[in-house]
XYZ file of N, CA and C in Angstrom:
792
model
N -19.941 7.179 13.677
C -19.325 5.996 13.068
C -20.026 5.685 11.739
N -19.248 5.423 10.646
C -19.890 5.093 9.386
C -20.623 3.767 9.482
N -21.698 3.646 8.757
C -22.475 2.404 8.772
C -21.651 1.279 8.168
N -21.574 0.149 8.851
C -20.842 -1.012 8.372
C -21.830 -2.012 7.785
N -21.526 -2.519 6.598
C -22.400 -3.500 5.974
C -21.619 -4.772 5.701
N -22.330 -5.876 5.787
C -21.698 -7.160 5.527
C -21.665 -7.387 4.023
N -20.498 -7.228 3.431
C -20.378 -7.288 1.981
C -19.858 -8.651 1.547
N -20.327 -9.133 0.430
C -19.828 -10.364 -0.171
C -18.908 -9.963 -1.319
N -17.572 -10.085 -1.138
C -16.632 -9.516 -2.092
C -16.661 -10.193 -3.460
N -16.441 -9.396 -4.490
C -16.241 -9.865 -5.863
C -15.515 -8.761 -6.604
N -14.243 -8.886 -7.019
C -13.490 -7.705 -7.450
C -13.325 -7.508 -8.946
N -13.890 -8.321 -9.766
C -13.599 -8.253 -11.186
C -13.950 -6.907 -11.790
N -15.095 -6.335 -11.411
C -15.525 -5.067 -11.981
C -14.494 -3.981 -11.737
N -14.021 -3.869 -10.503
C -13.086 -2.789 -10.194
C -11.737 -3.021 -10.859
N -11.284 -4.263 -10.923
C -10.023 -4.526 -11.597
C -10.110 -4.164 -13.075
N -11.276 -4.394 -13.680
C -11.461 -3.992 -15.068
C -11.421 -2.474 -15.200
N -12.022 -1.778 -14.235
C -11.960 -0.318 -14.242
C -10.513 0.147 -14.119
N -9.738 -0.492 -13.262
C -8.336 -0.118 -13.094
C -7.551 -0.305 -14.380
N -7.932 -1.285 -15.182
C -7.192 -1.540 -16.410
C -7.292 -0.380 -17.387
N -8.257 0.524 -17.150
C -8.411 1.688 -18.018
C -7.903 2.965 -17.352
N -7.139 2.814 -16.282
C -6.726 3.972 -15.490
C -5.943 5.002 -16.269
N -4.997 4.570 -17.069
C -4.013 5.496 -17.585
C -4.324 6.005 -18.980
N -5.583 5.931 -19.386
C -5.964 6.638 -20.596
C -6.121 8.103 -20.230
N -5.924 9.039 -21.179
C -5.926 10.458 -20.826
C -7.157 10.925 -20.078
N -8.352 10.462 -20.460
C -9.554 10.935 -19.780
C -9.560 10.526 -18.319
N -9.031 9.345 -18.013
C -9.003 8.893 -16.629
C -8.084 9.745 -15.781
N -7.029 10.268 -16.382
C -6.075 11.051 -15.615
C -6.644 12.387 -15.194
N -7.731 12.792 -15.798
C -8.343 14.062 -15.431
C -9.306 13.922 -14.268
N -9.537 12.689 -13.822
C -10.507 12.481 -12.749
C -10.035 13.116 -11.455
N -10.927 13.812 -10.793
C -10.625 14.384 -9.489
C -11.075 13.455 -8.388
N -10.832 13.838 -7.113
C -11.161 12.971 -5.984
C -12.628 12.582 -5.907
N -13.519 13.429 -6.391
C -14.935 13.113 -6.285
C -15.558 12.677 -7.585
N -14.711 12.227 -8.526
C -15.216 11.979 -9.866
C -16.051 10.716 -9.981
N -15.884 9.776 -9.087
C -16.641 8.530 -9.155
C -17.737 8.569 -8.104
N -18.963 8.367 -8.537
C -20.103 8.449 -7.632
C -19.969 7.454 -6.483
N -20.297 7.905 -5.257
C -20.127 7.056 -4.074
C -20.983 5.800 -4.148
N -22.153 5.900 -4.754
C -23.004 4.725 -4.884
C -22.348 3.695 -5.799
N -21.732 4.172 -6.880
C -21.029 3.279 -7.796
C -19.857 2.622 -7.082
N -19.115 3.411 -6.298
C -17.984 2.873 -5.541
C -18.438 1.766 -4.611
N -19.512 2.015 -3.866
C -20.008 1.030 -2.916
C -20.366 -0.271 -3.620
N -21.021 -0.181 -4.764
C -21.405 -1.380 -5.494
C -20.175 -2.119 -6.013
N -19.140 -1.355 -6.412
C -17.933 -2.001 -6.912
C -17.198 -2.736 -5.801
N -17.191 -2.176 -4.595
C -16.555 -2.864 -3.473
C -17.273 -4.177 -3.200
N -18.597 -4.157 -3.276
C -19.381 -5.376 -3.070
C -18.973 -6.449 -4.073
N -18.660 -6.019 -5.306
C -18.359 -6.983 -6.363
C -16.889 -7.411 -6.409
N -16.078 -6.933 -5.483
C -14.657 -7.261 -5.514
C -14.442 -8.760 -5.324
N -13.835 -9.389 -6.305
C -13.640 -10.837 -6.267
C -12.489 -11.217 -5.351
N -12.654 -12.298 -4.629
C -11.587 -12.893 -3.836
C -11.494 -14.361 -4.255
N -10.664 -14.668 -5.256
C -10.556 -16.058 -5.717
C -10.132 -17.013 -4.612
N -9.401 -16.502 -3.629
C -9.002 -17.321 -2.490
C -9.070 -16.451 -1.248
N -9.151 -17.086 -0.108
C -9.199 -16.335 1.145
C -8.290 -17.003 2.158
N -7.375 -16.221 2.725
C -6.502 -16.752 3.759
C -7.306 -17.005 5.027
N -7.079 -18.133 5.653
C -7.781 -18.479 6.887
C -7.145 -17.738 8.062
N -7.838 -17.687 9.202
C -7.213 -17.087 10.395
C -5.866 -17.717 10.735
N -5.755 -19.037 10.583
C -4.473 -19.694 10.855
C -3.396 -19.231 9.870
N -3.788 -19.081 8.595
C -2.849 -18.577 7.585
C -2.345 -17.191 7.968
N -3.269 -16.319 8.371
C -2.917 -14.944 8.711
C -2.068 -14.882 9.975
N -2.409 -15.703 10.961
C -1.598 -15.752 12.183
C -0.168 -16.188 11.864
N -0.044 -17.188 11.000
C 1.281 -17.688 10.623
C 2.099 -16.607 9.922
N 1.426 -15.769 9.138
C 2.103 -14.713 8.387
C 2.224 -13.407 9.175
N 1.702 -13.399 10.390
C 1.708 -12.215 11.261
C 0.978 -11.044 10.595
N -0.196 -11.350 10.040
C -1.049 -10.330 9.428
C -2.319 -10.219 10.262
N -2.682 -9.003 10.622
C -3.864 -8.807 11.462
C -5.149 -8.982 10.659
N -6.217 -9.318 11.364
C -7.565 -9.392 10.804
C -8.520 -9.033 11.939
N -9.766 -8.676 11.624
C -10.654 -8.136 12.672
C -10.794 -9.018 13.900
N -10.749 -10.343 13.733
C -10.941 -11.241 14.875
C -9.621 -11.783 15.417
N -8.500 -11.140 15.078
C -7.189 -11.607 15.543
C -7.161 -11.796 17.054
N -6.490 -12.856 17.464
C -6.357 -13.093 18.907
C -5.429 -12.077 19.561
N -4.486 -11.557 18.797
C -3.560 -10.559 19.337
C -4.229 -9.187 19.281
N -5.097 -8.930 20.257
C -5.873 -7.690 20.250
C -4.984 -6.459 20.390
N -3.889 -6.595 21.130
C -2.998 -5.444 21.314
C -2.407 -5.008 19.977
N -2.013 -5.980 19.148
C -1.444 -5.652 17.843
C -2.501 -5.031 16.937
N -3.694 -5.612 16.930
C -4.788 -5.052 16.132
C -5.063 -3.612 16.540
N -5.135 -3.373 17.825
C -5.452 -2.029 18.310
C -4.363 -1.026 17.972
N -3.102 -1.468 17.961
C -2.016 -0.552 17.603
C -2.150 -0.099 16.154
N -2.464 -1.035 15.269
C -2.596 -0.653 13.861
C -3.891 0.121 13.606
N -4.935 -0.199 14.320
C -6.157 0.597 14.206
C -5.908 2.032 14.661
N -5.158 2.180 15.746
C -4.836 3.512 16.253
C -3.994 4.284 15.245
N -3.032 3.605 14.638
C -2.200 4.241 13.620
C -3.040 4.658 12.424
N -3.944 3.788 12.002
C -4.862 4.114 10.901
C -5.694 5.343 11.240
N -6.221 5.408 12.459
C -7.052 6.539 12.878
C -6.265 7.841 12.844
N -5.026 7.800 13.311
C -4.199 9.011 13.319
C -3.918 9.500 11.902
N -3.685 8.573 10.989
C -3.444 8.959 9.599
C -4.703 9.535 8.959
N -5.851 8.955 9.269
C -7.110 9.487 8.744
C -7.387 10.881 9.286
N -7.066 11.106 10.546
C -7.237 12.442 11.118
C -6.326 13.441 10.411
N -5.111 13.017 10.119
C -4.156 13.886 9.439
C -4.629 14.240 8.034
N -5.239 13.270 7.354
C -5.675 13.488 5.969
C -7.072 14.076 5.875
N -7.704 14.312 7.020
C -9.074 14.807 7.000
C -10.057 13.782 6.482
N -9.704 12.501 6.596
C -10.585 11.434 6.129
C -10.429 11.101 4.662
N -9.588 11.855 3.955
C -9.377 11.599 2.526
C -8.364 10.476 2.324
N -8.451 9.832 1.169
C -7.480 8.783 0.883
C -6.119 9.394 0.567
N -5.086 8.558 0.591
C -3.737 9.084 0.399
C -2.795 7.976 -0.042
N -1.596 8.410 -0.459
C -0.498 7.493 -0.741
C 0.542 7.664 0.358
N 1.047 6.547 0.883
C 1.964 6.573 2.023
C 3.191 5.715 1.745
N 4.369 6.317 1.869
C 5.630 5.582 1.791
C 5.983 5.071 3.186
N 6.328 3.790 3.285
C 6.811 3.213 4.540
C 8.227 2.705 4.293
N 9.178 3.200 5.092
C 10.576 2.815 4.914
C 11.216 2.550 6.266
N 12.230 1.700 6.278
C 12.914 1.358 7.515
C 14.122 2.236 7.778
N 14.426 2.425 9.045
C 15.621 3.175 9.419
C 16.883 2.355 9.180
N 16.716 1.051 9.042
C 17.845 0.147 8.815
C 17.306 -1.147 8.228
N 18.170 -1.973 7.639
C 17.709 -3.293 7.193
C 17.189 -4.096 8.385
N 16.154 -4.882 8.145
C 15.593 -5.703 9.212
C 14.722 -4.945 10.191
N 14.284 -3.752 9.806
C 13.451 -2.941 10.710
C 12.030 -3.470 10.820
N 11.603 -4.287 9.859
C 10.221 -4.773 9.852
C 9.302 -3.902 9.029
N 9.860 -3.264 8.003
C 9.073 -2.351 7.170
C 7.902 -3.053 6.504
N 8.148 -4.215 5.916
C 7.075 -4.932 5.217
C 5.980 -5.358 6.182
N 6.364 -5.769 7.382
C 5.394 -6.141 8.414
C 4.484 -4.960 8.745
N 5.067 -3.790 8.950
C 4.271 -2.603 9.286
C 3.422 -2.171 8.099
N 4.015 -2.124 6.907
C 3.281 -1.678 5.722
C 2.085 -2.583 5.442
N 2.299 -3.899 5.496
C 1.229 -4.843 5.190
C 0.116 -4.781 6.225
N 0.461 -4.708 7.484
C -0.568 -4.675 8.517
C -1.324 -3.353 8.533
N -0.659 -2.279 8.184
C -1.371 -1.007 8.081
C -2.367 -1.052 6.925
N -1.946 -1.605 5.790
C -2.865 -1.760 4.661
C -4.032 -2.663 5.039
N -3.750 -3.742 5.766
C -4.812 -4.649 6.211
C -5.785 -3.935 7.134
N -5.282 -3.040 7.979
C -6.153 -2.295 8.894
C -7.108 -1.389 8.127
N -6.645 -0.782 7.052
C -7.549 0.029 6.232
C -8.613 -0.843 5.580
N -8.245 -2.056 5.197
C -9.199 -2.963 4.550
C -10.211 -3.548 5.529
N -10.008 -3.375 6.840
C -11.026 -3.806 7.815
C -12.369 -3.158 7.511
N -12.314 -1.883 7.151
C -13.528 -1.096 6.917
C -14.157 -1.542 5.603
N -15.396 -2.020 5.667
C -16.037 -2.563 4.476
C -16.396 -1.499 3.445
N -16.231 -0.232 3.789
C -16.469 0.840 2.822
C -15.167 1.368 2.238
N -14.040 0.727 2.576
C -12.739 1.162 2.077
C -12.004 -0.011 1.445
N -11.030 0.329 0.588
C -10.142 -0.679 0.020
C -8.704 -0.227 0.228
N -7.785 -1.161 0.118
C -6.369 -0.842 0.281
C -5.570 -1.497 -0.838
N -4.502 -0.822 -1.205
C -3.580 -1.329 -2.220
C -2.175 -1.216 -1.650
N -1.444 -2.315 -1.606
C -0.057 -2.276 -1.155
C 0.844 -2.570 -2.349
N 1.860 -1.730 -2.515
C 2.766 -1.826 -3.658
C 4.160 -2.156 -3.146
N 4.737 -3.230 -3.649
C 6.084 -3.622 -3.238
C 7.094 -2.832 -4.067
N 7.616 -1.766 -3.467
C 8.605 -0.916 -4.131
C 10.021 -1.210 -3.646
N 10.191 -2.292 -2.913
C 11.531 -2.705 -2.498
C 12.085 -3.627 -3.577
N 12.579 -3.030 -4.640
C 13.011 -3.823 -5.785
C 14.258 -4.638 -5.477
N 15.033 -4.214 -4.495
C 16.253 -4.938 -4.139
C 15.958 -6.219 -3.359
N 14.904 -6.201 -2.586
C 14.587 -7.369 -1.748
C 13.078 -7.472 -1.529
N 12.317 -7.719 -2.593
C 10.859 -7.792 -2.448
C 10.444 -9.018 -1.652
N 9.406 -8.869 -0.835
C 9.005 -9.996 0.018
C 7.497 -10.169 0.145
N 6.721 -9.171 -0.245
C 5.285 -9.229 0.013
C 4.615 -10.392 -0.710
N 5.042 -10.672 -1.941
C 4.427 -11.781 -2.675
C 4.645 -13.100 -1.948
N 5.816 -13.253 -1.347
C 6.111 -14.481 -0.607
C 5.276 -14.568 0.668
N 5.186 -13.460 1.392
C 4.395 -13.442 2.625
C 2.948 -13.811 2.356
N 2.407 -13.298 1.260
C 0.997 -13.503 0.940
C 0.760 -14.727 0.060
N 1.823 -15.471 -0.223
C 1.722 -16.693 -1.020
C 1.139 -16.403 -2.400
N 1.611 -15.305 -2.991
C 1.209 -14.926 -4.346
C 2.346 -15.297 -5.293
N 2.014 -15.856 -6.448
C 3.030 -16.228 -7.431
C 2.869 -15.333 -8.658
N 3.458 -14.140 -8.622
C 3.221 -13.176 -9.697
C 4.031 -13.480 -10.955
N 3.404 -13.274 -12.091
C 4.123 -13.363 -13.359
C 4.670 -11.997 -13.751
N 3.997 -10.947 -13.302
C 4.407 -9.584 -13.631
C 4.204 -8.700 -12.406
N 4.691 -7.469 -12.505
C 4.539 -6.545 -11.390
C 4.798 -5.113 -11.808
N 5.142 -4.289 -10.828
C 5.258 -2.847 -11.038
C 6.234 -2.482 -12.147
N 7.434 -3.051 -12.135
C 8.428 -2.641 -13.129
C 8.027 -3.049 -14.542
N 7.311 -4.155 -14.678
C 6.826 -4.557 -16.000
C 5.837 -3.528 -16.533
N 4.975 -3.043 -15.647
C 4.004 -2.023 -16.034
C 4.703 -0.718 -16.396
N 5.671 -0.305 -15.585
C 6.363 0.964 -15.835
C 7.216 0.903 -17.093
N 7.669 -0.283 -17.437
C 8.579 -0.457 -18.573
C 7.864 -0.471 -19.915
N 6.558 -0.685 -19.894
C 5.812 -0.864 -21.144
C 4.571 0.016 -21.135
N 4.529 1.067 -21.959
C 3.377 1.975 -21.960
C 2.060 1.306 -22.335
N 2.122 0.141 -22.982
C 0.903 -0.557 -23.392
C 0.501 -1.661 -22.419
N 1.208 -1.759 -21.306
C 0.950 -2.833 -20.344
C -0.344 -2.557 -19.587
N -1.202 -3.570 -19.492
C -2.497 -3.433 -18.822
C -2.309 -3.517 -17.311
N -2.753 -2.496 -16.592
C -2.575 -2.465 -15.138
C -3.273 -3.635 -14.444
N -4.338 -4.150 -15.043
C -5.049 -5.276 -14.428
C -4.146 -6.497 -14.281
N -3.090 -6.572 -15.090
C -2.186 -7.726 -15.042
C -1.264 -7.696 -13.827
N -1.178 -6.564 -13.139
C -0.279 -6.496 -11.980
C -1.036 -6.358 -10.659
N -2.357 -6.370 -10.700
C -3.175 -6.307 -9.486
C -3.519 -7.728 -9.040
N -3.036 -8.113 -7.873
C -3.221 -9.486 -7.400
C -4.074 -9.526 -6.135
N -5.075 -10.407 -6.091
C -5.789 -10.641 -4.831
C -4.819 -11.180 -3.787
N -5.025 -10.815 -2.554
C -4.106 -11.215 -1.485
C -4.657 -12.313 -0.590
N -5.937 -12.629 -0.751
C -6.581 -13.526 0.198
C -7.149 -12.790 1.387
N -6.965 -11.456 1.396
C -7.510 -10.589 2.440
C -8.575 -9.715 1.792
N -9.806 -9.738 2.271
C -10.869 -8.964 1.631
C -10.501 -7.493 1.473
N -10.740 -6.982 0.266
C -10.582 -5.562 -0.077
C -9.133 -5.086 -0.082
N -8.183 -6.007 -0.113
C -6.767 -5.631 -0.178
C -6.134 -6.247 -1.420
N -5.486 -5.412 -2.225
C -4.799 -5.859 -3.426
C -3.299 -5.601 -3.305
N -2.524 -6.419 -4.017
C -1.066 -6.306 -4.041
C -0.583 -6.028 -5.453
N 0.358 -5.090 -5.577
C 1.147 -4.944 -6.796
C 2.567 -5.377 -6.450
N 3.026 -6.522 -6.966
C 4.379 -6.997 -6.659
C 5.440 -6.128 -7.340
N 6.693 -6.396 -7.005
C 7.787 -5.569 -7.508
C 7.954 -5.681 -9.019
N 7.816 -6.865 -9.555
C 8.001 -7.037 -10.996
C 9.251 -7.829 -11.317
N 9.421 -8.147 -12.590
C 10.520 -9.018 -13.007
C 11.831 -8.268 -13.185
N 11.764 -6.964 -13.469
C 12.985 -6.166 -13.635
C 13.256 -5.394 -12.349
N 14.420 -5.629 -11.742
C 14.690 -5.016 -10.448
C 15.988 -4.213 -10.431
N 16.648 -4.103 -11.572
C 17.860 -3.307 -11.608
C 17.502 -1.822 -11.755
N 18.401 -0.965 -11.360
C 18.244 0.498 -11.442
C 16.851 0.978 -11.026
N 16.434 0.713 -9.793
C 15.094 1.135 -9.366
C 14.882 2.636 -9.442
N 15.955 3.411 -9.253
C 15.814 4.863 -9.312
C 15.263 5.332 -10.640
N 15.627 4.649 -11.720
C 15.132 5.039 -13.042
C 13.630 4.798 -13.163
N 13.148 3.732 -12.560
C 11.705 3.468 -12.578
C 10.959 4.508 -11.752
N 11.479 4.804 -10.563
C 10.751 5.652 -9.627
C 10.803 7.133 -9.993
N 11.771 7.533 -10.800
C 11.835 8.932 -11.233
C 11.127 9.151 -12.566
N 10.568 8.101 -13.134
C 9.916 8.228 -14.438
C 8.582 8.962 -14.328
N 8.202 9.613 -15.405
C 6.908 10.293 -15.436
C 5.780 9.286 -15.298
N 5.973 8.095 -15.835
C 4.922 7.075 -15.763
C 4.648 6.676 -14.319
N 5.663 6.634 -13.471
C 5.451 6.317 -12.055
C 4.629 7.412 -11.393
N 4.959 8.649 -11.668
C 4.200 9.770 -11.105
C 2.748 9.713 -11.566
N 2.570 9.484 -12.853
C 1.235 9.397 -13.446
C 0.437 8.247 -12.824
N 1.102 7.122 -12.639
C 0.468 5.932 -12.074
C -0.027 6.184 -10.654
N 0.810 6.752 -9.802
C 0.422 6.991 -8.406
C -0.715 8.001 -8.304
N -0.663 9.032 -9.130
C -1.753 10.008 -9.125
C -3.061 9.352 -9.545
N -2.980 8.499 -10.555
C -4.192 7.884 -11.085
C -4.819 6.898 -10.110
N -4.004 6.048 -9.472
C -4.590 5.039 -8.583
C -5.190 5.679 -7.336
N -4.689 6.845 -6.947
C -5.285 7.525 -5.790
C -6.556 8.265 -6.179
N -6.527 8.939 -7.314
C -7.672 9.765 -7.698
C -8.862 8.945 -8.169
N -8.584 7.778 -8.719
C -9.663 6.999 -9.334
C -10.743 6.624 -8.323
N -10.324 6.187 -7.141
C -11.285 5.754 -6.127
C -10.976 6.428 -4.799
N -11.839 7.307 -4.323
C -11.573 8.012 -3.065
C -11.651 7.123 -1.834
N -12.052 5.871 -1.985
C -12.085 4.949 -0.842
C -10.808 4.121 -0.741
N -9.866 4.315 -1.677
C -8.683 3.459 -1.749
C -7.483 4.123 -1.069
N -6.837 3.363 -0.183
C -5.654 3.841 0.529
C -4.449 3.035 0.047
N -3.392 3.742 -0.346
C -2.259 3.111 -1.014
C -1.016 3.188 -0.141
N -0.410 2.030 0.112
C 0.785 1.935 0.950
C 1.932 1.396 0.101
N 3.069 2.086 0.130
C 4.251 1.677 -0.619
C 5.303 1.138 0.346
N 5.661 -0.116 0.179
C 6.703 -0.759 0.982
C 8.033 -0.541 0.264
N 8.973 0.160 0.900
C 10.206 0.536 0.212
C 11.450 0.001 0.922
N 12.575 0.089 0.225
C 13.865 -0.298 0.797
C 14.234 0.646 1.939
N 15.098 0.212 2.856
C 15.504 1.080 3.970
C 16.070 2.408 3.474
N 15.659 3.482 4.087
C 16.106 4.803 3.651
C 17.594 4.998 3.899
N 18.155 4.215 4.806
C 19.589 4.292 5.088
C 20.430 3.594 4.022
N 19.769 2.763 3.201
C 20.488 1.953 2.223
C 20.243 2.383 0.784
N 19.222 3.186 0.558
C 18.786 3.469 -0.811
C 18.076 4.818 -0.880
N 18.186 5.516 -2.021
C 17.448 6.771 -2.191
C 15.989 6.571 -2.586
N 15.564 5.316 -2.764
C 14.228 5.049 -3.313
C 13.117 5.680 -2.482
N 13.190 5.548 -1.160
C 12.129 6.082 -0.301
C 12.035 7.599 -0.431
N 13.178 8.266 -0.514
C 13.161 9.727 -0.671
C 12.547 10.119 -2.006
N 12.906 9.388 -3.053
C 12.356 9.675 -4.384
C 10.842 9.490 -4.382
N 10.382 8.384 -3.821
C 8.948 8.084 -3.825
C 8.166 9.023 -2.919
N 8.786 9.493 -1.849
C 8.104 10.438 -0.957
C 7.687 11.694 -1.710
N 8.505 12.119 -2.660
C 8.166 13.321 -3.428
C 6.942 13.097 -4.314
N 6.614 11.840 -4.592
C 5.454 11.521 -5.430
C 4.221 11.185 -4.607
N 4.392 11.048 -3.290
C 3.305 10.587 -2.427
C 2.875 11.670 -1.444
N 1.815 11.376 -0.714
C 1.279 12.348 0.240
C 2.055 12.360 1.546
N 2.403 11.165 2.043
C 3.036 11.064 3.354
C 4.149 10.024 3.328
N 5.003 10.105 4.371
C 6.057 9.107 4.557
C 6.166 8.756 6.032
N 6.450 7.490 6.305
C 6.547 6.991 7.675
C 7.822 6.161 7.818
N 8.453 6.263 8.978
C 9.687 5.531 9.249
C 9.416 4.393 10.231
N 10.010 3.233 9.971
C 9.938 2.101 10.896
C 11.296 1.960 11.576
N 11.291 2.018 12.895
C 12.519 1.938 13.687
C 12.508 0.633 14.481
N 13.508 -0.230 14.294
C 13.537 -1.487 15.055
C 13.888 -1.222 16.515
N 13.110 -1.785 17.402
C 13.300 -1.529 18.834
C 14.634 -2.089 19.332
N 15.449 -1.201 19.915
C 16.679 -1.628 20.560
C 17.786 -2.085 19.644
N 17.666 -1.863 18.334
C 18.662 -2.391 17.396
C 19.526 -1.316 16.747
N 19.128 -0.061 16.855
C 19.931 1.021 16.291
C 20.025 2.142 17.316
N 20.972 3.030 17.108
C 21.137 4.146 18.040
C 20.115 5.235 17.754
N 19.913 6.085 18.734
C 19.001 7.215 18.558
C 19.484 8.124 17.435
N 20.793 8.272 17.310
C 21.354 9.117 16.247
C 21.037 8.547 14.869
N 21.154 7.222 14.730
C 20.828 6.580 13.451
C 19.363 6.791 13.100
N 18.485 6.621 14.076
C 17.054 6.827 13.839
C 16.765 8.278 13.471
N 17.418 9.203 14.158
C 17.202 10.625 13.879
C 17.692 10.989 12.487
N 18.838 10.463 12.100
C 19.364 10.742 10.760
C 18.439 10.184 9.681
N 17.877 9.012 9.934
C 16.942 8.422 8.972
C 15.697 9.287 8.835
N 15.177 9.766 9.948
C 13.985 10.621 9.913
C 14.260 11.924 9.175
N 15.455 12.467 9.378
C 15.805 13.741 8.750
C 16.010 13.610 7.243
N 16.140 12.376 6.749
C 16.327 12.170 5.314
C 15.043 12.387 4.522
N 13.890 12.367 5.207
C 12.607 12.577 4.533
C 12.312 14.063 4.353
N 11.488 14.348 3.377
C 10.928 15.694 3.230
C 10.101 15.987 4.480
N 10.468 17.009 5.265
C 9.753 17.259 6.532
C 8.286 17.611 6.345
N 7.925 18.108 5.167
C 6.525 18.461 4.917
C 5.649 17.223 4.737
N 6.274 16.077 4.486
C 5.505 14.855 4.240
C 5.731 13.780 5.302
N 6.696 14.004 6.162
C 7.035 13.003 7.173
C 6.024 13.048 8.315
N 5.367 11.901 8.578
C 4.313 11.861 9.602
C 4.785 11.274 10.922
N 5.997 10.707 10.949
C 6.506 10.183 12.205
C 7.085 8.792 12.063
N 7.490 8.244 13.211
C 8.137 6.933 13.242
C 7.312 5.938 14.045
N 7.402 4.685 13.646
C 6.774 3.573 14.354
C 7.889 2.706 14.926
N 7.837 2.438 16.222
C 8.821 1.555 16.848
C 8.323 0.124 16.707
N 9.103 -0.707 16.065
C 8.700 -2.087 15.804
C 9.581 -3.052 16.589
N 8.931 -3.905 17.394
C 9.704 -4.894 18.124
C 9.196 -5.089 19.535
């Protein structure tokens, strides 16, 4: 078991580092390019301007280490462990999409990201890629002025402007952004590919989860899967047929599809 340390978060240093992500030299960074000692110190300095209380998290159905719903915590911890085993312990980018509307994709994506942030030596980033119906900012009570599409639309846009504290230690949110039309054009852009590669390579302790529109309703999840390491399907319990769930699973690239989560 890795040594766990009681860290006092302060995130300004790392957010400043992220603001320089997309300069050419940064794009050449490999998985081991940032010294582990430097990473550890940066996690310690991660700022949390606000912190959601246990009651806040319970109300939002977000897990935390001391959650009273131990069964739910253990399910997400188990899912996290299986993904880490699959990746060999390396960080990764993961697309989470629903088999149908109302599957609970955002619930699964957010809680999985929160489970990665339990570990004081790791950080998590959740990106709201459901441009048609974004919800993460509302769940986390974040009032964003900008987000992903603003960054993708402007080559001079500072990435630090779209990284928002969530009130959950070591977890950051990138909201959908102000422009939500034609999401396919944003997700197929070279800048999106460059962005995802950079945020994963920059810090080997960072795990990135993309919350996307239902794969049955939009091509976005399929497009993003080609840019990411893995993809996961959320199936609502008892609400769709086995054939519908199977067709949704088959829509993913089989080389990147890690399986389905039954939610409900």
